Amino acid sequence: MCAQTDTFGDQNLTSNQHHHKAIDGRKTAARILLECRDYTTAQPRLGRLLSICIGDVPETAVYVRNQARGAERAGIPFEQATWDQNITQDEAKQKIHAMNDDPDILGVILQRPVPDHINIRSLQSAVHPLKDVEGMNPASIGNIVYSDVALAPCTAAASVELIKETGLSLEGLEIVMIGHSEIVGKPAAMMLMAEGATVTVCHHLTRSVAMHSRRADVVVVAVGIAHFLGPDMIKPGAAVIDIGINQITDADGTHKIVGDVDTDAVRDIAGWITPVPGGVGPVTVAILMRNAIVAHKRQIAAGWMA
């Protein structure tokens, strides 16, 4: 008896392939970090990643801890620095310029949030593009327009990486990006177009998000609204990439982290779906380490290192 087939864009999937598959971000991250380790092991000299917090910001602790662990697994030296919360904009920029000239610093990470008097975009612009491991310098983001995605924003790159984990060819794939932020939605859309995908970007002025998302082979969601995407907003077999991180309180008063997707409701319809946590988050950290490797190679090519 022949297996039934369903049309998924221009790609045919047998019915037994149509069942829900959780995309394991931790597994993907482990692979990327191992690739980084293979590179760093062979390097006689490797600068450190410098993570900067401005003021005592408790909410950054988990991000810094995850980055430190990722760096250790990738074989990249990692240092955490905390600047005084009253540091001026000019003083902060001078410190960053000094880091740009320091051969022992491989890359600079600016933790957010920052104090109200600090212009984070200005500081991101001050990080040299060859040390911009977060991909947040306007030059790094601008390069994506020209399909140079090697130092792209980490979360955007992680979403693309996880789409590839499905095994689907991105060429001609119909993808709907819900959310158009400068650090996720817009760069992710550009990266996907560079891969040959057909991309629709929805935002807060889109008249009917569901009208677009229901025809997509892949839906990527980054809006910061818990359970925004429901089962009526996707077509059967679609891949769903959930970038959202939201804290909600259950009826019993317990707090938990959920994504922008109503995962339990969408799970039975989606062909693939990323969990929260355990999906995009671990891959974002791994991409940060891969960006550090790219930065190291480009610094050598630029003659910064012997």
PDB file of C-alpha atoms in Angstrom:
ATOM      1  CA  MET A   1       0.000   0.000   0.000  1.00  0.00           C
ATOM      2  CA  CYS A   2       1.451   3.362  -1.028  1.00  0.00           C
ATOM      3  CA  ALA A   3       2.026   6.007   1.647  1.00  0.00           C
ATOM      4  CA  GLN A   4      -0.146   9.064   1.393  1.00  0.00           C
ATOM      5  CA  THR A   5       1.628  12.312   0.578  1.00  0.00           C
ATOM      6  CA  ASP A   6       0.823  15.859   1.551  1.00  0.00           C
ATOM      7  CA  THR A   7       2.126  18.854  -0.333  1.00  0.00           C
ATOM      8  CA  PHE A   8       4.282  21.083   1.864  1.00  0.00           C
ATOM      9  CA  GLY A   9       5.106  24.061  -0.349  1.00  0.00           C
ATOM     10  CA  ASP A  10       7.002  22.507  -3.227  1.00  0.00           C
ATOM     11  CA  GLN A  11       8.233  19.651  -1.034  1.00  0.00           C
ATOM     12  CA  ASN A  12       6.336  16.396  -0.593  1.00  0.00           C
ATOM     13  CA  LEU A  13       6.211  14.801   2.847  1.00  0.00           C
ATOM     14  CA  THR A  14       4.888  11.334   3.491  1.00  0.00           C
ATOM     15  CA  SER A  15       2.133  11.128   6.084  1.00  0.00           C
ATOM     16  CA  ASN A  16       4.382   9.436   8.627  1.00  0.00           C
ATOM     17  CA  GLN A  17       6.761  12.388   8.326  1.00  0.00           C
ATOM     18  CA  HIS A  18       3.902  14.750   9.042  1.00  0.00           C
ATOM     19  CA  HIS A  19       3.795  13.951  12.735  1.00  0.00           C
ATOM     20  CA  HIS A  20       4.983  16.419  15.339  1.00  0.00           C
ATOM     21  CA  LYS A  21       8.711  16.601  15.819  1.00  0.00           C
ATOM     22  CA  ALA A  22      10.161  18.735  18.608  1.00  0.00           C
ATOM     23  CA  ILE A  23      13.269  20.486  17.339  1.00  0.00           C
ATOM     24  CA  ASP A  24      15.858  19.878  20.044  1.00  0.00           C
ATOM     25  CA  GLY A  25      17.742  23.149  20.418  1.00  0.00           C
ATOM     26  CA  ARG A  26      20.107  21.665  22.976  1.00  0.00           C
ATOM     27  CA  LYS A  27      21.228  19.004  20.526  1.00  0.00           C
ATOM     28  CA  THR A  28      21.782  21.590  17.798  1.00  0.00           C
ATOM     29  CA  ALA A  29      23.709  23.800  20.219  1.00  0.00           C
ATOM     30  CA  ALA A  30      25.911  20.885  21.288  1.00  0.00           C
ATOM     31  CA  ARG A  31      26.843  20.211  17.662  1.00  0.00           C
ATOM     32  CA  ILE A  32      27.760  23.855  17.019  1.00  0.00           C
ATOM     33  CA  LEU A  33      29.804  24.115  20.213  1.00  0.00           C
ATOM     34  CA  LEU A  34      31.677  20.925  19.317  1.00  0.00           C
ATOM     35  CA  GLU A  35      32.543  22.418  15.929  1.00  0.00           C
ATOM     36  CA  CYS A  36      33.819  25.509  17.732  1.00  0.00           C
ATOM     37  CA  ARG A  37      35.886  23.331  20.066  1.00  0.00           C
ATOM     38  CA  ASP A  38      37.505  21.581  17.123  1.00  0.00           C
ATOM     39  CA  TYR A  39      38.672  24.989  15.912  1.00  0.00           C
ATOM     40  CA  THR A  40      39.801  26.468  19.221  1.00  0.00           C
ATOM     41  CA  THR A  41      41.776  23.358  20.171  1.00  0.00           C
ATOM     42  CA  ALA A  42      44.032  23.949  17.192  1.00  0.00           C
ATOM     43  CA  GLN A  43      44.677  27.628  17.975  1.00  0.00           C
ATOM     44  CA  PRO A  44      47.934  28.586  19.700  1.00  0.00           C
ATOM     45  CA  ARG A  45      46.501  31.946  20.726  1.00  0.00           C
ATOM     46  CA  LEU A  46      42.916  32.918  21.355  1.00  0.00           C
ATOM     47  CA  GLY A  47      41.653  36.126  22.928  1.00  0.00           C
ATOM     48  CA  ARG A  48      38.829  36.235  25.439  1.00  0.00           C
ATOM     49  CA  LEU A  49      35.200  37.174  25.150  1.00  0.00           C
ATOM     50  CA  LEU A  50      34.426  40.107  27.414  1.00  0.00           C
ATOM     51  CA  SER A  51      30.857  40.352  28.698  1.00  0.00           C
ATOM     52  CA  ILE A  52      29.919  43.773  30.077  1.00  0.00           C
ATOM     53  CA  CYS A  53      27.116  44.647  32.479  1.00  0.00           C
ATOM     54  CA  ILE A  54      26.517  48.301  33.291  1.00  0.00           C
ATOM     55  CA  GLY A  55      25.366  48.383  36.894  1.00  0.00           C
ATOM     56  CA  ASP A  56      24.071  45.490  38.966  1.00  0.00           C
ATOM     57  CA  VAL A  57      21.365  43.946  36.759  1.00  0.00           C
ATOM     58  CA  PRO A  58      20.125  40.677  38.304  1.00  0.00           C
ATOM     59  CA  GLU A  59      18.029  39.714  35.242  1.00  0.00           C
ATOM     60  CA  THR A  60      21.189  39.351  33.141  1.00  0.00           C
ATOM     61  CA  ALA A  61      22.671  36.718  35.459  1.00  0.00           C
ATOM     62  CA  VAL A  62      21.117  33.745  33.666  1.00  0.00           C
ATOM     63  CA  TYR A  63      22.278  35.015  30.262  1.00  0.00           C
ATOM     64  CA  VAL A  64      25.813  35.601  31.470  1.00  0.00           C
ATOM     65  CA  ARG A  65      25.906  32.176  33.117  1.00  0.00           C
ATOM     66  CA  ASN A  66      24.722  30.469  29.917  1.00  0.00           C
ATOM     67  CA  GLN A  67      27.251  32.386  27.842  1.00  0.00           C
ATOM     68  CA  ALA A  68      30.058  31.438  30.219  1.00  0.00           C
ATOM     69  CA  ARG A  69      29.068  27.770  29.989  1.00  0.00           C
ATOM     70  CA  GLY A  70      28.853  27.955  26.219  1.00  0.00           C
ATOM     71  CA  ALA A  71      32.282  29.557  26.026  1.00  0.00           C
ATOM     72  CA  GLU A  72      33.763  26.850  28.247  1.00  0.00           C
ATOM     73  CA  ARG A  73      32.311  24.116  26.040  1.00  0.00           C
ATOM     74  CA  ALA A  74      33.594  25.898  22.931  1.00  0.00           C
ATOM     75  CA  GLY A  75      37.069  26.365  24.413  1.00  0.00           C
ATOM     76  CA  ILE A  76      36.893  30.168  24.373  1.00  0.00           C
ATOM     77  CA  PRO A  77      38.188  32.215  27.342  1.00  0.00           C
ATOM     78  CA  PHE A  78      35.373  34.239  28.923  1.00  0.00           C
ATOM     79  CA  GLU A  79      35.424  37.174  31.338  1.00  0.00           C
ATOM     80  CA  GLN A  80      32.594  39.059  33.012  1.00  0.00           C
ATOM     81  CA  ALA A  81      33.025  42.775  33.780  1.00  0.00           C
ATOM     82  CA  THR A  82      30.606  45.042  35.642  1.00  0.00           C
ATOM     83  CA  TRP A  83      30.868  48.774  35.071  1.00  0.00           C
ATOM     84  CA  ASP A  84      29.582  51.384  37.494  1.00  0.00           C
ATOM     85  CA  GLN A  85      25.953  52.216  36.788  1.00  0.00           C
ATOM     86  CA  ASN A  86      26.832  55.930  36.809  1.00  0.00           C
ATOM     87  CA  ILE A  87      29.410  55.641  34.047  1.00  0.00           C
ATOM     88  CA  THR A  88      28.858  58.290  31.389  1.00  0.00           C
ATOM     89  CA  GLN A  89      28.171  57.554  27.747  1.00  0.00           C
ATOM     90  CA  ASP A  90      31.549  58.980  26.722  1.00  0.00           C
ATOM     91  CA  GLU A  91      33.427  56.988  29.368  1.00  0.00           C
ATOM     92  CA  ALA A  92      31.740  53.786  28.219  1.00  0.00           C
ATOM     93  CA  LYS A  93      32.603  54.473  24.578  1.00  0.00           C
ATOM     94  CA  GLN A  94      36.226  55.188  25.491  1.00  0.00           C
ATOM     95  CA  LYS A  95      36.421  51.839  27.275  1.00  0.00           C
ATOM     96  CA  ILE A  96      35.000  50.061  24.229  1.00  0.00           C
ATOM     97  CA  HIS A  97      37.449  51.822  21.902  1.00  0.00           C
ATOM     98  CA  ALA A  98      40.288  50.615  24.124  1.00  0.00           C
ATOM     99  CA  MET A  99      38.928  47.061  23.838  1.00  0.00           C
ATOM    100  CA  ASN A 100      38.884  47.376  20.070  1.00  0.00           C
ATOM    101  CA  ASP A 101      42.638  47.999  20.230  1.00  0.00           C
ATOM    102  CA  ASP A 102      43.354  45.200  22.726  1.00  0.00           C
ATOM    103  CA  PRO A 103      44.610  42.068  20.910  1.00  0.00           C
ATOM    104  CA  ASP A 104      43.758  39.931  23.955  1.00  0.00           C
ATOM    105  CA  ILE A 105      40.043  40.662  23.580  1.00  0.00           C
ATOM    106  CA  LEU A 106      38.422  38.510  20.909  1.00  0.00           C
ATOM    107  CA  GLY A 107      34.928  39.948  21.143  1.00  0.00           C
ATOM    108  CA  VAL A 108      32.712  42.270  23.167  1.00  0.00           C
ATOM    109  CA  ILE A 109      29.257  41.413  24.543  1.00  0.00           C
ATOM    110  CA  LEU A 110      27.032  44.201  25.885  1.00  0.00           C
ATOM    111  CA  GLN A 111      24.414  42.879  28.266  1.00  0.00           C
ATOM    112  CA  ARG A 112      20.987  44.500  28.313  1.00  0.00           C
ATOM    113  CA  PRO A 113      19.216  46.308  29.885  1.00  0.00           C
ATOM    114  CA  VAL A 114      21.431  49.312  30.555  1.00  0.00           C
ATOM    115  CA  PRO A 115      20.763  52.417  32.690  1.00  0.00           C
ATOM    116  CA  ASP A 116      18.391  54.961  31.170  1.00  0.00           C
ATOM    117  CA  HIS A 117      21.138  57.503  30.494  1.00  0.00           C
ATOM    118  CA  ILE A 118      23.077  55.039  28.321  1.00  0.00           C
ATOM    119  CA  ASN A 119      22.346  54.846  24.590  1.00  0.00           C
ATOM    120  CA  ILE A 120      22.862  51.145  23.867  1.00  0.00           C
ATOM    121  CA  ARG A 121      22.777  51.589  20.092  1.00  0.00           C
ATOM    122  CA  SER A 122      25.603  54.085  20.302  1.00  0.00           C
ATOM    123  CA  LEU A 123      27.682  51.635  22.328  1.00  0.00           C
ATOM    124  CA  GLN A 124      26.910  48.810  19.901  1.00  0.00           C
ATOM    125  CA  SER A 125      28.096  51.050  17.072  1.00  0.00           C
ATOM    126  CA  ALA A 126      31.337  51.657  18.989  1.00  0.00           C
ATOM    127  CA  VAL A 127      32.241  47.947  19.004  1.00  0.00           C
ATOM    128  CA  HIS A 128      34.490  47.262  16.008  1.00  0.00           C
ATOM    129  CA  PRO A 129      32.708  45.068  13.424  1.00  0.00           C
ATOM    130  CA  LEU A 130      35.503  42.476  13.703  1.00  0.00           C
ATOM    131  CA  LYS A 131      34.852  42.192  17.458  1.00  0.00           C
ATOM    132  CA  ASP A 132      31.081  42.404  17.167  1.00  0.00           C
ATOM    133  CA  VAL A 133      30.308  38.813  18.123  1.00  0.00           C
ATOM    134  CA  GLU A 134      26.694  39.726  18.895  1.00  0.00           C
ATOM    135  CA  GLY A 135      26.160  41.013  15.351  1.00  0.00           C
ATOM    136  CA  MET A 136      24.639  44.237  16.684  1.00  0.00           C
ATOM    137  CA  ASN A 137      26.847  46.867  15.060  1.00  0.00           C
ATOM    138  CA  PRO A 138      24.896  48.583  12.237  1.00  0.00           C
ATOM    139  CA  ALA A 139      27.650  47.487   9.849  1.00  0.00           C
ATOM    140  CA  SER A 140      27.101  43.834  10.815  1.00  0.00           C
ATOM    141  CA  ILE A 141      23.342  44.122  10.318  1.00  0.00           C
ATOM    142  CA  GLY A 142      23.826  46.045   7.076  1.00  0.00           C
ATOM    143  CA  ASN A 143      26.068  43.301   5.691  1.00  0.00           C
ATOM    144  CA  ILE A 144      23.082  40.927   5.803  1.00  0.00           C
ATOM    145  CA  VAL A 145      21.485  42.916   2.965  1.00  0.00           C
ATOM    146  CA  TYR A 146      24.459  41.818   0.856  1.00  0.00           C
ATOM    147  CA  SER A 147      24.072  38.197   2.024  1.00  0.00           C
ATOM    148  CA  ASP A 148      27.115  38.365   4.319  1.00  0.00           C
ATOM    149  CA  VAL A 149      25.479  36.630   7.274  1.00  0.00           C
ATOM    150  CA  ALA A 150      28.577  35.306   9.049  1.00  0.00           C
ATOM    151  CA  LEU A 151      28.289  37.807  11.926  1.00  0.00           C
ATOM    152  CA  ALA A 152      24.515  38.159  12.126  1.00  0.00           C
ATOM    153  CA  PRO A 153      22.502  38.833  15.310  1.00  0.00           C
ATOM    154  CA  CYS A 154      22.601  35.605  17.295  1.00  0.00           C
ATOM    155  CA  THR A 155      18.877  35.004  17.875  1.00  0.00           C
ATOM    156  CA  ALA A 156      18.029  35.685  14.240  1.00  0.00           C
ATOM    157  CA  ALA A 157      20.760  33.288  13.129  1.00  0.00           C
ATOM    158  CA  ALA A 158      19.540  30.689  15.631  1.00  0.00           C
ATOM    159  CA  SER A 159      16.050  30.732  14.113  1.00  0.00           C
ATOM    160  CA  VAL A 160      17.501  30.092  10.654  1.00  0.00           C
ATOM    161  CA  GLU A 161      19.670  27.282  12.027  1.00  0.00           C
ATOM    162  CA  LEU A 162      16.646  25.577  13.572  1.00  0.00           C
ATOM    163  CA  ILE A 163      14.650  25.776  10.343  1.00  0.00           C
ATOM    164  CA  LYS A 164      17.534  23.966   8.666  1.00  0.00           C
ATOM    165  CA  GLU A 165      17.322  21.284  11.362  1.00  0.00           C
ATOM    166  CA  THR A 166      13.970  20.205   9.898  1.00  0.00           C
ATOM    167  CA  GLY A 167      15.752  19.074   6.751  1.00  0.00           C
ATOM    168  CA  LEU A 168      13.566  21.281   4.588  1.00  0.00           C
ATOM    169  CA  SER A 169      15.247  23.069   1.704  1.00  0.00           C
ATOM    170  CA  LEU A 170      14.934  26.811   2.204  1.00  0.00           C
ATOM    171  CA  GLU A 171      14.926  27.500  -1.519  1.00  0.00           C
ATOM    172  CA  GLY A 172      11.408  28.598  -2.419  1.00  0.00           C
ATOM    173  CA  LEU A 173      10.074  27.804   1.057  1.00  0.00           C
ATOM    174  CA  GLU A 174       7.145  29.996   2.132  1.00  0.00           C
ATOM    175  CA  ILE A 175       8.068  31.561   5.485  1.00  0.00           C
ATOM    176  CA  VAL A 176       6.097  34.018   7.594  1.00  0.00           C
ATOM    177  CA  MET A 177       8.039  36.067  10.131  1.00  0.00           C
ATOM    178  CA  ILE A 178       5.784  37.492  12.844  1.00  0.00           C
ATOM    179  CA  GLY A 179       7.618  40.406  14.439  1.00  0.00           C
ATOM    180  CA  HIS A 180       9.917  42.935  12.788  1.00  0.00           C
ATOM    181  CA  SER A 181      12.388  44.026  15.458  1.00  0.00           C
ATOM    182  CA  GLU A 182      15.808  45.280  14.406  1.00  0.00           C
ATOM    183  CA  ILE A 183      17.622  42.467  16.210  1.00  0.00           C
ATOM    184  CA  VAL A 184      15.414  39.478  15.341  1.00  0.00           C
ATOM    185  CA  GLY A 185      12.594  39.885  12.833  1.00  0.00           C
ATOM    186  CA  LYS A 186      14.238  42.077  10.215  1.00  0.00           C
ATOM    187  CA  PRO A 187      17.659  40.360  10.133  1.00  0.00           C
ATOM    188  CA  ALA A 188      16.043  36.900  10.222  1.00  0.00           C
ATOM    189  CA  ALA A 189      13.894  37.832   7.213  1.00  0.00           C
ATOM    190  CA  MET A 190      16.964  39.056   5.321  1.00  0.00           C
ATOM    191  CA  MET A 191      18.921  35.913   6.191  1.00  0.00           C
ATOM    192  CA  LEU A 192      16.087  33.693   5.012  1.00  0.00           C
ATOM    193  CA  MET A 193      15.833  35.583   1.746  1.00  0.00           C
ATOM    194  CA  ALA A 194      19.572  35.103   1.301  1.00  0.00           C
ATOM    195  CA  GLU A 195      18.869  31.346   1.535  1.00  0.00           C
ATOM    196  CA  GLY A 196      16.281  31.598  -1.246  1.00  0.00           C
ATOM    197  CA  ALA A 197      13.128  31.548   0.879  1.00  0.00           C
ATOM    198  CA  THR A 198      10.013  33.591   0.103  1.00  0.00           C
ATOM    199  CA  VAL A 199       9.453  35.680   3.219  1.00  0.00           C
ATOM    200  CA  THR A 200       6.438  37.630   4.465  1.00  0.00           C
ATOM    201  CA  VAL A 201       6.957  39.859   7.498  1.00  0.00           C
ATOM    202  CA  CYS A 202       3.965  40.580   9.755  1.00  0.00           C
ATOM    203  CA  HIS A 203       3.901  43.282  12.430  1.00  0.00           C
ATOM    204  CA  HIS A 204       1.509  45.220  14.655  1.00  0.00           C
ATOM    205  CA  LEU A 205      -0.072  46.979  11.671  1.00  0.00           C
ATOM    206  CA  THR A 206      -0.688  43.782   9.709  1.00  0.00           C
ATOM    207  CA  ARG A 207      -4.453  43.502   9.214  1.00  0.00           C
ATOM    208  CA  SER A 208      -4.731  39.736   9.510  1.00  0.00           C
ATOM    209  CA  VAL A 209      -1.669  37.854  10.725  1.00  0.00           C
ATOM    210  CA  ALA A 210      -3.526  34.540  10.518  1.00  0.00           C
ATOM    211  CA  MET A 211      -4.318  35.091   6.844  1.00  0.00           C
ATOM    212  CA  HIS A 212      -0.589  35.054   6.147  1.00  0.00           C
ATOM    213  CA  SER A 213       0.560  32.487   8.699  1.00  0.00           C
ATOM    214  CA  ARG A 214      -1.997  29.855   7.607  1.00  0.00           C
ATOM    215  CA  ARG A 215      -0.380  29.545   4.171  1.00  0.00           C
ATOM    216  CA  ALA A 216       3.200  29.336   5.437  1.00  0.00           C
ATOM    217  CA  ASP A 217       5.450  26.298   5.365  1.00  0.00           C
ATOM    218  CA  VAL A 218       7.340  27.819   8.300  1.00  0.00           C
ATOM    219  CA  VAL A 219       6.150  30.337  10.888  1.00  0.00           C
ATOM    220  CA  VAL A 220       8.712  32.207  13.002  1.00  0.00           C
ATOM    221  CA  VAL A 221       7.264  34.117  15.964  1.00  0.00           C
ATOM    222  CA  ALA A 222       8.998  36.884  17.931  1.00  0.00           C
ATOM    223  CA  VAL A 223       6.422  39.244  19.424  1.00  0.00           C
ATOM    224  CA  GLY A 224       6.819  38.877  23.181  1.00  0.00           C
ATOM    225  CA  ILE A 225       3.195  37.876  23.794  1.00  0.00           C
ATOM    226  CA  ALA A 226       2.582  34.615  25.633  1.00  0.00           C
ATOM    227  CA  HIS A 227       0.638  32.035  23.599  1.00  0.00           C
ATOM    228  CA  PHE A 228       0.090  34.499  20.740  1.00  0.00           C
ATOM    229  CA  LEU A 229       0.168  31.824  18.024  1.00  0.00           C
ATOM    230  CA  GLY A 230      -2.667  29.324  18.281  1.00  0.00           C
ATOM    231  CA  PRO A 231      -3.591  26.198  16.291  1.00  0.00           C
ATOM    232  CA  ASP A 232      -5.936  28.141  14.009  1.00  0.00           C
ATOM    233  CA  MET A 233      -3.001  30.212  12.741  1.00  0.00           C
ATOM    234  CA  ILE A 234      -0.938  27.490  11.064  1.00  0.00           C
ATOM    235  CA  LYS A 235      -1.504  24.902   8.380  1.00  0.00           C
ATOM    236  CA  PRO A 236      -1.048  21.200   9.126  1.00  0.00           C
ATOM    237  CA  GLY A 237       2.571  20.134   8.924  1.00  0.00           C
ATOM    238  CA  ALA A 238       4.065  23.609   9.183  1.00  0.00           C
ATOM    239  CA  ALA A 239       7.281  24.166  11.098  1.00  0.00           C
ATOM    240  CA  VAL A 240       6.978  26.612  13.999  1.00  0.00           C
ATOM    241  CA  ILE A 241       9.976  28.457  15.432  1.00  0.00           C
ATOM    242  CA  ASP A 242       9.148  30.095  18.761  1.00  0.00           C
ATOM    243  CA  ILE A 243      11.539  32.891  19.726  1.00  0.00           C
ATOM    244  CA  GLY A 244       9.413  34.321  22.543  1.00  0.00           C
ATOM    245  CA  ILE A 245      10.377  34.222  26.210  1.00  0.00           C
ATOM    246  CA  ASN A 246       7.556  35.294  28.523  1.00  0.00           C
ATOM    247  CA  GLN A 247       7.023  34.802  32.236  1.00  0.00           C
ATOM    248  CA  ILE A 248       3.475  33.981  33.275  1.00  0.00           C
ATOM    249  CA  THR A 249       1.823  33.109  36.571  1.00  0.00           C
ATOM    250  CA  ASP A 250      -0.306  29.972  36.843  1.00  0.00           C
ATOM    251  CA  ALA A 251      -3.549  29.795  38.807  1.00  0.00           C
ATOM    252  CA  ASP A 252      -1.645  28.317  41.746  1.00  0.00           C
ATOM    253  CA  GLY A 253       0.698  31.306  41.809  1.00  0.00           C
ATOM    254  CA  THR A 254       3.749  29.570  40.346  1.00  0.00           C
ATOM    255  CA  HIS A 255       5.809  31.332  37.711  1.00  0.00           C
ATOM    256  CA  LYS A 256       6.900  29.686  34.504  1.00  0.00           C
ATOM    257  CA  ILE A 257       8.525  30.615  31.213  1.00  0.00           C
ATOM    258  CA  VAL A 258       6.517  30.156  28.016  1.00  0.00           C
ATOM    259  CA  GLY A 259       6.983  31.200  24.422  1.00  0.00           C
ATOM    260  CA  ASP A 260       4.887  33.160  21.942  1.00  0.00           C
ATOM    261  CA  VAL A 261       3.289  29.887  20.789  1.00  0.00           C
ATOM    262  CA  ASP A 262       0.524  27.987  22.548  1.00  0.00           C
ATOM    263  CA  THR A 263       2.712  24.905  22.310  1.00  0.00           C
ATOM    264  CA  ASP A 264       0.301  22.336  23.740  1.00  0.00           C
ATOM    265  CA  ALA A 265      -2.441  23.391  21.330  1.00  0.00           C
ATOM    266  CA  VAL A 266      -0.199  23.778  18.278  1.00  0.00           C
ATOM    267  CA  ARG A 267       1.824  20.601  18.827  1.00  0.00           C
ATOM    268  CA  ASP A 268      -0.678  18.224  17.206  1.00  0.00           C
ATOM    269  CA  ILE A 269      -0.950  20.326  14.061  1.00  0.00           C
ATOM    270  CA  ALA A 270       2.628  21.422  13.493  1.00  0.00           C
ATOM    271  CA  GLY A 271       5.092  19.228  11.664  1.00  0.00           C
ATOM    272  CA  TRP A 272       7.953  20.634  13.751  1.00  0.00           C
ATOM    273  CA  ILE A 273       8.019  22.954  16.738  1.00  0.00           C
ATOM    274  CA  THR A 274      10.674  24.418  19.006  1.00  0.00           C
ATOM    275  CA  PRO A 275      10.086  24.088  22.765  1.00  0.00           C
ATOM    276  CA  VAL A 276      10.457  26.921  25.266  1.00  0.00           C
ATOM    277  CA  PRO A 277      12.791  26.536  27.019  1.00  0.00           C
ATOM    278  CA  GLY A 278      15.203  24.282  25.147  1.00  0.00           C
ATOM    279  CA  GLY A 279      14.653  25.557  21.631  1.00  0.00           C
ATOM    280  CA  VAL A 280      16.010  28.849  20.306  1.00  0.00           C
ATOM    281  CA  GLY A 281      17.768  29.834  23.559  1.00  0.00           C
ATOM    282  CA  PRO A 282      20.588  27.257  23.613  1.00  0.00           C
ATOM    283  CA  VAL A 283      21.215  27.744  19.896  1.00  0.00           C
ATOM    284  CA  THR A 284      21.482  31.521  20.368  1.00  0.00           C
ATOM    285  CA  VAL A 285      24.348  30.987  22.830  1.00  0.00           C
ATOM    286  CA  ALA A 286      26.024  28.514  20.466  1.00  0.00           C
ATOM    287  CA  ILE A 287      25.735  30.972  17.563  1.00  0.00           C
ATOM    288  CA  LEU A 288      27.440  33.592  19.756  1.00  0.00           C
ATOM    289  CA  MET A 289      30.398  31.220  20.083  1.00  0.00           C
ATOM    290  CA  ARG A 290      30.376  30.474  16.356  1.00  0.00           C
ATOM    291  CA  ASN A 291      30.407  34.211  15.699  1.00  0.00           C
ATOM    292  CA  ALA A 292      33.475  34.440  17.942  1.00  0.00           C
ATOM    293  CA  ILE A 293      35.215  31.862  15.746  1.00  0.00           C
ATOM    294  CA  VAL A 294      34.286  33.841  12.628  1.00  0.00           C
ATOM    295  CA  ALA A 295      35.591  37.011  14.299  1.00  0.00           C
ATOM    296  CA  HIS A 296      38.878  35.287  15.104  1.00  0.00           C
ATOM    297  CA  LYS A 297      39.326  34.141  11.502  1.00  0.00           C
ATOM    298  CA  ARG A 298      38.554  37.600  10.173  1.00  0.00           C
ATOM    299  CA  GLN A 299      40.916  39.261  12.631  1.00  0.00           C
ATOM    300  CA  ILE A 300      43.696  36.974  11.402  1.00  0.00           C
ATOM    301  CA  ALA A 301      42.797  37.740   7.778  1.00  0.00           C
ATOM    302  CA  ALA A 302      42.911  41.476   8.570  1.00  0.00           C
ATOM    303  CA  GLY A 303      46.451  41.105   9.927  1.00  0.00           C
ATOM    304  CA  TRP A 304      45.499  41.809  13.536  1.00  0.00           C
ATOM    305  CA  MET A 305      47.222  38.643  14.706  1.00  0.00           C
ATOM    306  CA  ALA A 306      50.416  36.885  13.750  1.00  0.00           C
TER     307      ALA A 306
END
